[in-house]
Amino acid sequence: MGISRGGAGMNLNDADRASDELVKAIGSGRPENMARVAVAHFWPLFSAHFEMLMSVVTALPASLLDRHPLLRVLHPMTPVLARTSRTFMPVVSSEDARSMSPEELDFFVIAQMIAARFNGDVAGSLGYARRLEDRMLQLRVEARDRMDGPLWFFHLQIGSTLLAAGESSKALLEFATARQLGRLSIQADAERIALGRVALAHAVRGTVGDAERALADAVALPPVTAAHARAVRATESAVAALIGADRLSDDVDALLMALDPYDSIELSWPFALLARCRVHLARHQPEDAIEAIRLATDAHPPQQGSFAADVLAATSIDALLASGDLSWAWRTAEERGKAGVLSRLATIRLALQDGRLDTAEQELRLLAGEQSLGPAQRAESVLLSGWLALARTGALDRETALQISRIARRRDSRRLLAIIPRQLVEHVRDLLPDEAGVEFDAMIVGVSSVEMHARPALTVSERRVLNALPVHHSTAAMASAFHVSPNTVKSQLRSLYRKLGCSTRDEAVTVATRLRILVPDQASS
């Protein structure tokens, strides 16, 4: 696929000239001329005459769009088809690349970065982001430095790619730069777009106060133009929904209703899915979360190593766990690929609920080494460490209880309190002094916690019978092996079944295996 040059280079700054030239090209009736002028004046047309530019893009034949990747990326059909059946990746021959101006090459790399995101190739999009960063550092282009230039947009797109890859802390730096440049830009949309992305990065990290302030600053700015209206609306609604989900606020249902549909092509779709699932799971509605995950998965291509993949894995694990399907939850956890922070946290919750305490401890240790943890993830790791201590020893130390109570005092932590067990909440409450205990009670009003699945306390005889089930296939065989009467074995089996919540030998083996209390080699002990 080639790319045509726009005369002697690309006009990045003269909006009036760009409009005049495109009007002339449209009047000529020649699609090739229209495409050439649209590419040559892409940035001022995109910034100031978006509707005119889109009217040309949507009127061009597919064969001509394929020769002009910038216009193909802008075409509304491109991201829709990339989700389903027709990926698009701009390429350029070496000969064409040598003839392109620095401005054209900048926008060509932008087109490659965005197209890779459309296709679900987040790793590839990161590669193009790094290439654009290198160009900005190593090659000075005067047009980039103008107040009506595209430098803010370049930083915005690099930050968006980092956010799509789950690198929210690095994304924040790019968005902050885009915002600072946007304040200086004469393009009215620049600051609001950047602020929305700043708020989104803060919301997913759990710095909810910062997200709320950035969102308030954004919506106080004038409405954006058509070029960015859809993206801004989707971003800002996702931020508001994530804040509402963390706080379990009274208006959270209205915030969820304002989100883009599941098949949205906007960058914010996994953030919207995360907000939806967090609310469903905090309300103990796993079936609704599973349906939301299915709809989002069907609408988007796989995105390995991305934030979207992390969201899909984490919410699937949590929803399957909440629905009682532990085998599928473990299968999802084991197939998650390169673990993101969210799916690692979900795996720890699964391990704790399933009694796999060594697995939970190992995952918590790995999580502690993550440099990119946001405040919400650090707070959750404290809660999960408290859960682990309670599961191991049946008790909680005072310092951990105080840490958990400090987390609970933040109104942004109500969702986290809903995903830890009631038993942990009660132990914390018992260890708090009177005044702190009253404050803690006020914070957990209306929060419905999960139940911790405790391992049953078995007698020595019950444990011996349990471990003999896979070895001896009849009551008589066990009675003979243990030198007791068959009635004694039957009595011990009845007691064992009651404690395990089952009624057959096979069910007892299944439950005991899941709880990690079956040790067949000890059957003769």
Short mmCIF file of C-alpha atoms in Angstrom, two decimals, residues 47-521:
data_model
loop_
_atom_site.label_atom_id
_atom_site.label_comp_id
_atom_site.label_asym_id
_atom_site.label_seq_id
_atom_site.Cartn_x
_atom_site.Cartn_y
_atom_site.Cartn_z
CA SER A 47 -8.98 20.58 13.57
CA ALA A 48 -11.13 23.29 12.03
CA HIS A 49 -13.18 21.81 9.17
CA PHE A 50 -13.92 18.28 10.31
CA GLU A 51 -17.35 17.94 8.69
CA MET A 52 -15.98 19.02 5.31
CA LEU A 53 -13.07 16.58 5.62
CA MET A 54 -15.39 13.71 6.56
CA SER A 55 -17.68 14.43 3.63
CA VAL A 56 -14.70 13.93 1.33
CA VAL A 57 -13.40 10.83 3.15
CA THR A 58 -16.75 9.05 3.04
CA ALA A 59 -17.21 9.90 -0.66
CA LEU A 60 -13.86 8.44 -1.80
CA PRO A 61 -13.73 4.94 -3.33
CA ALA A 62 -12.07 2.19 -1.28
CA SER A 63 -9.21 1.80 -3.75
CA LEU A 64 -8.29 5.46 -3.32
CA LEU A 65 -8.58 5.31 0.48
CA ASP A 66 -6.16 2.41 0.48
CA ARG A 67 -3.56 4.65 -1.16
CA HIS A 68 -4.00 7.29 1.57
CA PRO A 69 -3.75 5.61 5.01
CA LEU A 70 -4.54 8.79 6.94
CA LEU A 71 -7.92 8.99 5.26
CA ARG A 72 -8.54 5.26 5.61
CA VAL A 73 -7.95 5.46 9.39
CA LEU A 74 -10.37 8.37 9.60
CA HIS A 75 -13.12 6.57 7.66
CA PRO A 76 -15.90 5.50 10.08
CA MET A 77 -16.03 2.00 8.58
CA THR A 78 -12.39 1.20 9.37
CA PRO A 79 -12.63 0.60 13.15
CA VAL A 80 -15.93 -1.24 12.75
CA LEU A 81 -14.50 -3.67 10.20
CA ALA A 82 -11.28 -4.04 12.21
CA ARG A 83 -13.37 -5.39 15.10
CA THR A 84 -14.90 -8.10 12.98
CA SER A 85 -13.48 -9.15 9.64
CA ARG A 86 -11.06 -6.74 8.00
CA THR A 87 -7.96 -5.52 9.78
CA PHE A 88 -6.16 -2.51 8.39
CA MET A 89 -2.49 -1.66 8.74
CA PRO A 90 -0.90 1.19 6.76
CA VAL A 91 2.37 0.30 5.03
CA VAL A 92 4.59 2.35 2.80
CA SER A 93 7.32 1.40 0.34
CA SER A 94 10.90 2.50 0.98
CA GLU A 95 10.78 4.70 -2.09
CA ASP A 96 7.61 6.47 -0.95
CA ALA A 97 8.98 6.86 2.58
CA ARG A 98 12.09 8.62 1.27
CA SER A 99 9.95 11.12 -0.64
CA MET A 100 7.68 11.96 2.32
CA SER A 101 8.16 15.16 4.32
CA PRO A 102 8.81 14.95 8.10
CA GLU A 103 5.24 16.13 8.72
CA GLU A 104 3.82 13.39 6.52
CA LEU A 105 5.94 10.76 8.26
CA ASP A 106 4.71 11.94 11.67
CA PHE A 107 1.10 11.47 10.64
CA PHE A 108 1.84 8.21 8.91
CA VAL A 109 3.21 6.80 12.19
CA ILE A 110 0.11 8.15 13.98
CA ALA A 111 -2.04 6.30 11.44
CA GLN A 112 -0.10 3.08 12.09
CA MET A 113 -0.43 3.49 15.86
CA ILE A 114 -4.20 4.04 15.72
CA ALA A 115 -4.76 1.27 13.17
CA ALA A 116 -2.89 -1.20 15.38
CA ARG A 117 -5.16 -0.27 18.29
CA PHE A 118 -8.22 -0.81 16.08
CA ASN A 119 -6.93 -4.30 15.26
CA GLY A 120 -6.33 -5.23 18.89
CA ASP A 121 -2.55 -5.25 18.36
CA VAL A 122 -1.65 -3.21 21.42
CA ALA A 123 1.97 -4.41 21.40
CA GLY A 124 2.30 -3.19 17.81
CA SER A 125 0.67 0.11 18.72
CA LEU A 126 3.24 0.56 21.51
CA GLY A 127 6.01 0.05 18.97
CA TYR A 128 4.64 2.84 16.79
CA ALA A 129 4.24 5.06 19.88
CA ARG A 130 7.92 4.60 20.67
CA ARG A 131 8.79 5.37 17.04
CA LEU A 132 6.84 8.63 17.20
CA GLU A 133 8.50 9.53 20.51
CA ASP A 134 11.91 8.97 18.92
CA ARG A 135 10.97 11.20 15.99
CA MET A 136 9.86 13.99 18.31
CA LEU A 137 13.08 13.77 20.31
CA GLN A 138 15.52 13.43 17.45
CA LEU A 139 13.96 15.43 14.63
CA ARG A 140 12.93 19.04 15.04
CA VAL A 141 9.95 20.03 12.89
CA GLU A 142 9.03 23.68 13.13
CA ALA A 143 5.33 23.14 12.41
CA ARG A 144 5.02 20.93 15.52
CA ASP A 145 6.01 23.84 17.77
CA ARG A 146 3.34 26.25 16.59
CA MET A 147 0.39 26.97 18.87
CA ASP A 148 -1.96 25.62 16.20
CA GLY A 149 0.25 22.59 15.59
CA PRO A 150 -0.41 18.92 16.34
CA LEU A 151 2.14 18.29 19.12
CA TRP A 152 -0.55 18.04 21.82
CA PHE A 153 -2.37 15.48 19.66
CA PHE A 154 0.79 13.38 19.31
CA HIS A 155 1.24 13.22 23.10
CA LEU A 156 -2.46 12.44 23.50
CA GLN A 157 -2.23 9.48 21.12
CA ILE A 158 0.96 8.14 22.72
CA GLY A 159 -0.71 8.37 26.14
CA SER A 160 -3.83 6.66 24.82
CA THR A 161 -1.76 3.76 23.53
CA LEU A 162 0.02 3.44 26.89
CA LEU A 163 -3.37 3.47 28.64
CA ALA A 164 -4.66 0.77 26.29
CA ALA A 165 -1.62 -1.29 27.27
CA GLY A 166 -2.39 -0.89 30.98
CA GLU A 167 0.53 1.47 31.64
CA SER A 168 -1.56 4.11 33.38
CA SER A 169 1.24 5.87 35.27
CA LYS A 170 3.24 6.45 32.07
CA ALA A 171 0.06 7.47 30.26
CA LEU A 172 -0.57 10.16 32.87
CA LEU A 173 2.72 11.84 32.00
CA GLU A 174 1.79 11.97 28.32
CA PHE A 175 -1.70 13.25 29.06
CA ALA A 176 -0.29 15.92 31.38
CA THR A 177 1.97 17.11 28.56
CA ALA A 178 -0.96 17.04 26.13
CA ARG A 179 -3.00 19.12 28.56
CA GLN A 180 -0.25 21.70 29.05
CA LEU A 181 0.18 22.00 25.30
CA GLY A 182 -3.59 22.08 24.92
CA ARG A 183 -3.84 25.12 27.19
CA LEU A 184 -1.50 26.95 24.82
CA SER A 185 -3.14 25.68 21.68
CA ILE A 186 -5.57 27.82 19.75
CA GLN A 187 -7.57 24.64 19.06
CA ALA A 188 -10.52 24.76 21.43
CA ASP A 189 -10.84 20.99 21.94
CA ALA A 190 -7.28 20.26 23.01
CA GLU A 191 -7.42 20.80 26.76
CA ARG A 192 -10.78 19.10 27.31
CA ILE A 193 -9.76 15.97 25.41
CA ALA A 194 -6.52 15.70 27.38
CA LEU A 195 -8.28 16.34 30.70
CA GLY A 196 -10.74 13.54 30.03
CA ARG A 197 -7.91 11.09 29.46
CA VAL A 198 -6.14 12.34 32.62
CA ALA A 199 -9.34 11.64 34.56
CA LEU A 200 -9.67 8.16 33.00
CA ALA A 201 -6.12 7.18 33.97
CA HIS A 202 -6.68 8.41 37.53
CA ALA A 203 -10.01 6.58 37.78
CA VAL A 204 -8.55 3.21 36.85
CA ARG A 205 -5.65 3.71 39.26
CA GLY A 206 -8.08 4.49 42.06
CA THR A 207 -6.99 8.09 42.64
CA VAL A 208 -10.65 8.95 42.60
CA GLY A 209 -10.30 12.47 43.99
CA ASP A 210 -7.87 13.40 41.21
CA ALA A 211 -10.16 11.78 38.64
CA GLU A 212 -13.14 13.73 39.97
CA ARG A 213 -11.26 17.04 39.84
CA ALA A 214 -9.97 16.45 36.32
CA LEU A 215 -13.45 15.47 35.15
CA ALA A 216 -15.00 18.57 36.73
CA ASP A 217 -12.38 20.77 35.04
CA ALA A 218 -13.07 19.07 31.71
CA VAL A 219 -16.84 19.44 31.70
CA ALA A 220 -16.49 23.10 32.72
CA LEU A 221 -14.76 23.78 29.39
CA PRO A 222 -16.76 24.55 26.22
CA PRO A 223 -18.30 21.61 24.30
CA VAL A 224 -15.94 19.98 21.83
CA THR A 225 -16.27 20.02 18.06
CA ALA A 226 -17.51 17.13 15.96
CA ALA A 227 -13.96 15.80 15.43
CA HIS A 228 -13.72 14.70 19.07
CA ALA A 229 -17.31 14.73 20.38
CA ARG A 230 -17.84 10.95 20.40
CA ALA A 231 -14.50 10.15 22.02
CA VAL A 232 -14.92 12.84 24.69
CA ARG A 233 -18.44 11.71 25.56
CA ALA A 234 -17.34 8.07 25.89
CA THR A 235 -14.29 8.95 27.97
CA GLU A 236 -16.06 11.28 30.38
CA SER A 237 -18.98 8.90 30.93
CA ALA A 238 -16.54 6.03 31.65
CA VAL A 239 -14.74 8.18 34.24
CA ALA A 240 -17.99 9.10 35.98
CA ALA A 241 -19.11 5.45 36.03
CA LEU A 242 -15.81 4.22 37.49
CA ILE A 243 -16.01 6.85 40.25
CA GLY A 244 -19.60 5.87 40.97
CA ALA A 245 -18.66 2.18 41.03
CA ASP A 246 -15.86 2.70 43.56
CA ARG A 247 -18.15 4.72 45.80
CA LEU A 248 -21.29 2.66 45.11
CA SER A 249 -23.00 6.02 44.86
CA ASP A 250 -26.77 6.43 44.76
CA ASP A 251 -26.68 7.60 41.13
CA VAL A 252 -24.50 4.75 39.86
CA ASP A 253 -27.33 3.19 37.82
CA ALA A 254 -27.82 6.44 35.90
CA LEU A 255 -24.05 6.64 35.35
CA LEU A 256 -24.03 3.12 33.89
CA MET A 257 -26.94 4.00 31.62
CA ALA A 258 -24.90 6.89 30.17
CA LEU A 259 -22.07 4.58 29.06
CA ASP A 260 -21.45 3.72 25.43
CA PRO A 261 -22.93 0.37 24.30
CA TYR A 262 -20.89 -2.82 24.64
CA ASP A 263 -19.83 -2.73 20.99
CA SER A 264 -18.35 0.77 21.22
CA ILE A 265 -15.29 1.35 19.05
CA GLU A 266 -13.92 3.99 21.40
CA LEU A 267 -10.75 3.53 23.44
CA SER A 268 -12.81 3.70 26.65
CA TRP A 269 -14.85 0.50 26.07
CA PRO A 270 -12.88 -1.73 28.53
CA PHE A 271 -13.13 0.99 31.19
CA ALA A 272 -16.90 1.08 30.71
CA LEU A 273 -17.04 -2.72 31.00
CA LEU A 274 -14.98 -2.57 34.20
CA ALA A 275 -17.41 -0.07 35.74
CA ARG A 276 -20.42 -2.21 34.82
CA CYS A 277 -18.92 -5.41 36.20
CA ARG A 278 -17.71 -3.77 39.40
CA VAL A 279 -21.22 -2.61 40.18
CA HIS A 280 -22.78 -5.99 39.34
CA LEU A 281 -20.26 -7.86 41.47
CA ALA A 282 -20.52 -5.45 44.42
CA ARG A 283 -24.26 -6.13 44.32
CA HIS A 284 -23.60 -9.88 44.09
CA GLN A 285 -25.14 -10.15 40.61
CA PRO A 286 -22.61 -12.40 38.85
CA GLU A 287 -25.00 -13.42 36.07
CA ASP A 288 -25.32 -9.78 34.97
CA ALA A 289 -21.53 -9.41 34.99
CA ILE A 290 -21.09 -12.59 32.93
CA GLU A 291 -23.57 -11.32 30.34
CA ALA A 292 -21.76 -7.97 30.12
CA ILE A 293 -18.43 -9.75 29.62
CA ARG A 294 -19.90 -11.98 26.90
CA LEU A 295 -21.34 -9.04 24.98
CA ALA A 296 -18.06 -7.10 25.14
CA THR A 297 -15.97 -10.14 24.17
CA ASP A 298 -18.15 -10.89 21.14
CA ALA A 299 -17.87 -7.27 19.96
CA HIS A 300 -14.07 -6.88 20.04
CA PRO A 301 -11.03 -8.74 18.70
CA PRO A 302 -8.68 -10.44 21.20
CA GLN A 303 -6.17 -7.98 22.65
CA GLN A 304 -3.41 -9.96 24.30
CA GLY A 305 -1.26 -8.08 26.79
CA SER A 306 -3.65 -5.13 26.88
CA PHE A 307 -5.71 -3.44 29.57
CA ALA A 308 -8.82 -4.81 27.84
CA ALA A 309 -7.50 -8.37 28.18
CA ASP A 310 -6.74 -7.73 31.85
CA VAL A 311 -10.28 -6.42 32.44
CA LEU A 312 -11.89 -9.37 30.64
CA ALA A 313 -9.83 -11.93 32.57
CA ALA A 314 -10.29 -10.25 35.96
CA THR A 315 -14.03 -9.70 35.66
CA SER A 316 -14.53 -13.23 34.31
CA ILE A 317 -12.64 -14.76 37.25
CA ASP A 318 -14.61 -12.70 39.76
CA ALA A 319 -17.98 -13.38 38.12
CA LEU A 320 -17.37 -17.14 37.84
CA LEU A 321 -16.20 -17.25 41.45
CA ALA A 322 -19.29 -15.37 42.60
CA SER A 323 -21.52 -17.73 40.62
CA GLY A 324 -19.89 -20.78 42.26
CA ASP A 325 -18.18 -22.09 39.12
CA LEU A 326 -14.69 -22.44 40.58
CA SER A 327 -13.39 -24.85 37.94
CA TRP A 328 -14.06 -22.37 35.12
CA ALA A 329 -12.73 -19.53 37.24
CA TRP A 330 -9.44 -21.42 37.68
CA ARG A 331 -9.30 -22.26 34.00
CA THR A 332 -9.68 -18.57 33.18
CA ALA A 333 -7.00 -17.66 35.72
CA GLU A 334 -4.59 -20.22 34.30
CA GLU A 335 -5.21 -19.09 30.70
CA ARG A 336 -4.88 -15.37 31.38
CA GLY A 337 -1.45 -15.14 29.72
CA LYS A 338 0.75 -12.29 30.89
CA ALA A 339 -0.99 -11.31 34.10
CA GLY A 340 -2.14 -7.75 34.52
CA VAL A 341 -2.69 -6.22 37.92
CA LEU A 342 -6.49 -6.64 37.83
CA SER A 343 -6.41 -10.33 36.86
CA ARG A 344 -3.71 -11.01 39.45
CA LEU A 345 -5.91 -9.48 42.16
CA ALA A 346 -8.86 -11.55 40.94
CA THR A 347 -6.73 -14.71 41.06
CA ILE A 348 -5.77 -13.94 44.67
CA ARG A 349 -9.44 -13.55 45.61
CA LEU A 350 -10.19 -16.85 43.90
CA ALA A 351 -7.34 -18.62 45.68
CA LEU A 352 -8.43 -17.28 49.07
CA GLN A 353 -12.03 -18.28 48.58
CA ASP A 354 -10.97 -21.73 47.33
CA GLY A 355 -8.61 -22.37 50.21
CA ARG A 356 -5.43 -22.31 48.08
CA LEU A 357 -3.59 -20.19 50.57
CA ASP A 358 -0.09 -20.93 49.26
CA THR A 359 -1.16 -19.74 45.79
CA ALA A 360 -2.67 -16.58 47.26
CA GLU A 361 0.49 -15.87 49.22
CA GLN A 362 2.69 -16.37 46.16
CA GLU A 363 0.53 -14.07 44.02
CA LEU A 364 0.50 -11.41 46.75
CA ARG A 365 4.29 -11.57 46.87
CA LEU A 366 4.50 -11.07 43.10
CA LEU A 367 2.00 -8.22 43.30
CA ALA A 368 4.12 -6.44 45.91
CA GLY A 369 6.88 -6.15 43.31
CA GLU A 370 4.68 -4.33 40.81
CA GLN A 371 5.94 -0.78 40.39
CA SER A 372 2.84 0.47 38.58
CA LEU A 373 0.24 -0.24 41.30
CA GLY A 374 -2.25 2.53 41.84
CA PRO A 375 -3.64 3.47 45.27
CA ALA A 376 -6.73 1.28 44.80
CA GLN A 377 -4.63 -1.77 43.96
CA ARG A 378 -2.34 -1.16 46.95
CA ALA A 379 -5.37 -0.81 49.22
CA GLU A 380 -6.86 -4.02 47.86
CA SER A 381 -3.59 -5.90 48.44
CA VAL A 382 -3.76 -4.85 52.12
CA LEU A 383 -7.31 -6.20 52.36
CA LEU A 384 -6.33 -9.46 50.69
CA SER A 385 -3.31 -9.84 52.98
CA GLY A 386 -5.66 -9.48 55.95
CA TRP A 387 -7.95 -12.12 54.43
CA LEU A 388 -4.97 -14.46 54.01
CA ALA A 389 -3.89 -13.99 57.63
CA LEU A 390 -7.41 -14.70 58.86
CA ALA A 391 -7.71 -17.82 56.69
CA ARG A 392 -4.35 -19.16 57.90
CA THR A 393 -4.62 -18.46 61.62
CA GLY A 394 -8.25 -17.65 62.31
CA ALA A 395 -7.13 -14.33 63.79
CA LEU A 396 -6.04 -10.84 62.76
CA ASP A 397 -3.37 -8.63 64.29
CA ARG A 398 -4.29 -5.16 65.50
CA GLU A 399 -2.02 -3.30 63.06
CA THR A 400 -3.64 -4.98 60.05
CA ALA A 401 -7.08 -4.18 61.48
CA LEU A 402 -6.10 -0.51 61.79
CA GLN A 403 -4.79 -0.47 58.22
CA ILE A 404 -8.06 -1.91 56.94
CA SER A 405 -10.08 0.58 58.98
CA ARG A 406 -8.10 3.47 57.47
CA ILE A 407 -8.91 2.15 54.00
CA ALA A 408 -12.58 1.84 54.94
CA ARG A 409 -12.72 5.48 56.06
CA ARG A 410 -12.20 6.60 52.45
CA ARG A 411 -15.55 6.85 50.69
CA ASP A 412 -13.83 5.66 47.50
CA SER A 413 -13.34 2.20 49.05
CA ARG A 414 -16.93 1.01 49.45
CA ARG A 415 -16.65 -1.33 46.47
CA LEU A 416 -13.53 -2.94 47.96
CA LEU A 417 -15.36 -3.59 51.23
CA ALA A 418 -18.04 -5.46 49.28
CA ILE A 419 -15.55 -8.00 47.88
CA ILE A 420 -13.89 -9.03 51.17
CA PRO A 421 -15.50 -11.59 53.48
CA ARG A 422 -17.91 -10.72 56.24
CA GLN A 423 -15.72 -12.60 58.72
CA LEU A 424 -12.79 -10.27 58.00
CA VAL A 425 -14.99 -7.21 58.47
CA GLU A 426 -16.16 -8.57 61.83
CA HIS A 427 -12.60 -9.30 63.03
CA VAL A 428 -11.53 -5.78 62.10
CA ARG A 429 -14.49 -4.30 63.98
CA ASP A 430 -13.70 -6.34 67.09
CA LEU A 431 -10.11 -5.07 67.21
CA LEU A 432 -10.91 -1.36 66.85
CA PRO A 433 -11.20 1.03 69.83
CA ASP A 434 -14.65 2.41 70.52
CA GLU A 435 -14.49 5.65 68.56
CA ALA A 436 -12.81 4.07 65.54
CA GLY A 437 -15.29 1.20 65.71
CA VAL A 438 -18.27 3.57 65.52
CA GLU A 439 -16.72 5.32 62.51
CA PHE A 440 -16.04 1.94 60.88
CA ASP A 441 -19.66 0.88 61.41
CA ALA A 442 -20.84 4.05 59.66
CA MET A 443 -18.63 3.36 56.63
CA ILE A 444 -19.88 -0.19 56.08
CA VAL A 445 -23.59 0.63 56.29
CA GLY A 446 -25.27 -0.73 53.15
CA VAL A 447 -22.22 -2.75 52.06
CA SER A 448 -22.96 -6.44 51.60
CA SER A 449 -19.79 -8.51 51.97
CA VAL A 450 -19.15 -12.03 50.69
CA GLU A 451 -18.97 -15.11 52.88
CA MET A 452 -15.58 -16.71 53.46
CA HIS A 453 -15.57 -20.41 52.65
CA ALA A 454 -13.78 -21.89 55.65
CA ARG A 455 -12.24 -25.35 55.67
CA PRO A 456 -14.29 -27.71 57.85
CA ALA A 457 -12.75 -28.83 61.14
CA LEU A 458 -12.47 -32.62 60.83
CA THR A 459 -11.70 -35.08 63.59
CA VAL A 460 -8.79 -37.49 63.19
CA SER A 461 -11.21 -40.33 62.39
CA GLU A 462 -13.15 -38.25 59.83
CA ARG A 463 -9.91 -37.19 58.13
CA ARG A 464 -8.76 -40.83 58.01
CA VAL A 465 -12.02 -41.90 56.38
CA LEU A 466 -11.86 -38.99 53.93
CA ASN A 467 -8.34 -39.84 52.79
CA ALA A 468 -9.35 -43.49 52.42
CA LEU A 469 -12.21 -42.78 49.98
CA PRO A 470 -10.03 -42.86 46.82
CA VAL A 471 -8.23 -45.99 48.07
CA HIS A 472 -10.96 -48.20 49.54
CA HIS A 473 -14.14 -48.47 47.50
CA SER A 474 -16.45 -49.95 50.12
CA THR A 475 -17.35 -49.40 53.74
CA ALA A 476 -16.34 -52.96 54.53
CA ALA A 477 -12.86 -52.46 53.04
CA MET A 478 -12.31 -49.34 55.14
CA ALA A 479 -13.59 -51.05 58.27
CA SER A 480 -11.18 -53.94 57.69
CA ALA A 481 -8.24 -51.60 57.05
CA PHE A 482 -8.94 -49.55 60.18
CA HIS A 483 -9.88 -52.55 62.38
CA VAL A 484 -13.25 -51.03 63.29
CA SER A 485 -16.82 -52.07 62.65
CA PRO A 486 -18.66 -51.09 59.41
CA ASN A 487 -21.19 -49.14 61.52
CA THR A 488 -18.37 -47.01 62.94
CA VAL A 489 -17.20 -46.18 59.42
CA LYS A 490 -20.79 -45.37 58.37
CA SER A 491 -21.18 -43.00 61.32
CA GLN A 492 -17.92 -41.26 60.49
CA LEU A 493 -18.97 -40.94 56.83
CA ARG A 494 -22.31 -39.36 57.78
CA SER A 495 -20.50 -36.81 59.94
CA LEU A 496 -17.97 -36.16 57.16
CA TYR A 497 -20.69 -35.63 54.53
CA ARG A 498 -22.49 -33.18 56.82
CA LYS A 499 -19.36 -31.08 57.37
CA LEU A 500 -18.48 -31.06 53.66
CA GLY A 501 -22.05 -30.29 52.58
CA CYS A 502 -22.39 -33.34 50.33
CA SER A 503 -24.11 -36.72 50.27
CA THR A 504 -21.94 -39.14 48.23
CA ARG A 505 -18.39 -40.46 48.18
CA ASP A 506 -17.63 -38.79 44.83
CA GLU A 507 -18.94 -35.43 46.03
CA ALA A 508 -16.85 -35.72 49.19
CA VAL A 509 -13.70 -36.34 47.16
CA THR A 510 -14.50 -33.38 44.84
CA VAL A 511 -15.16 -30.93 47.69
CA ALA A 512 -12.16 -32.10 49.72
CA THR A 513 -9.89 -31.80 46.66
CA ARG A 514 -11.09 -28.25 46.08
CA LEU A 515 -10.48 -27.34 49.72
CA ARG A 516 -7.01 -28.96 49.65
CA ILE A 517 -7.75 -31.27 52.58
CA LEU A 518 -7.53 -34.60 50.73
CA VAL A 519 -4.24 -36.45 51.28
CA PRO A 520 -4.80 -40.06 50.05
CA ASP A 521 -1.29 -41.20 50.97
#
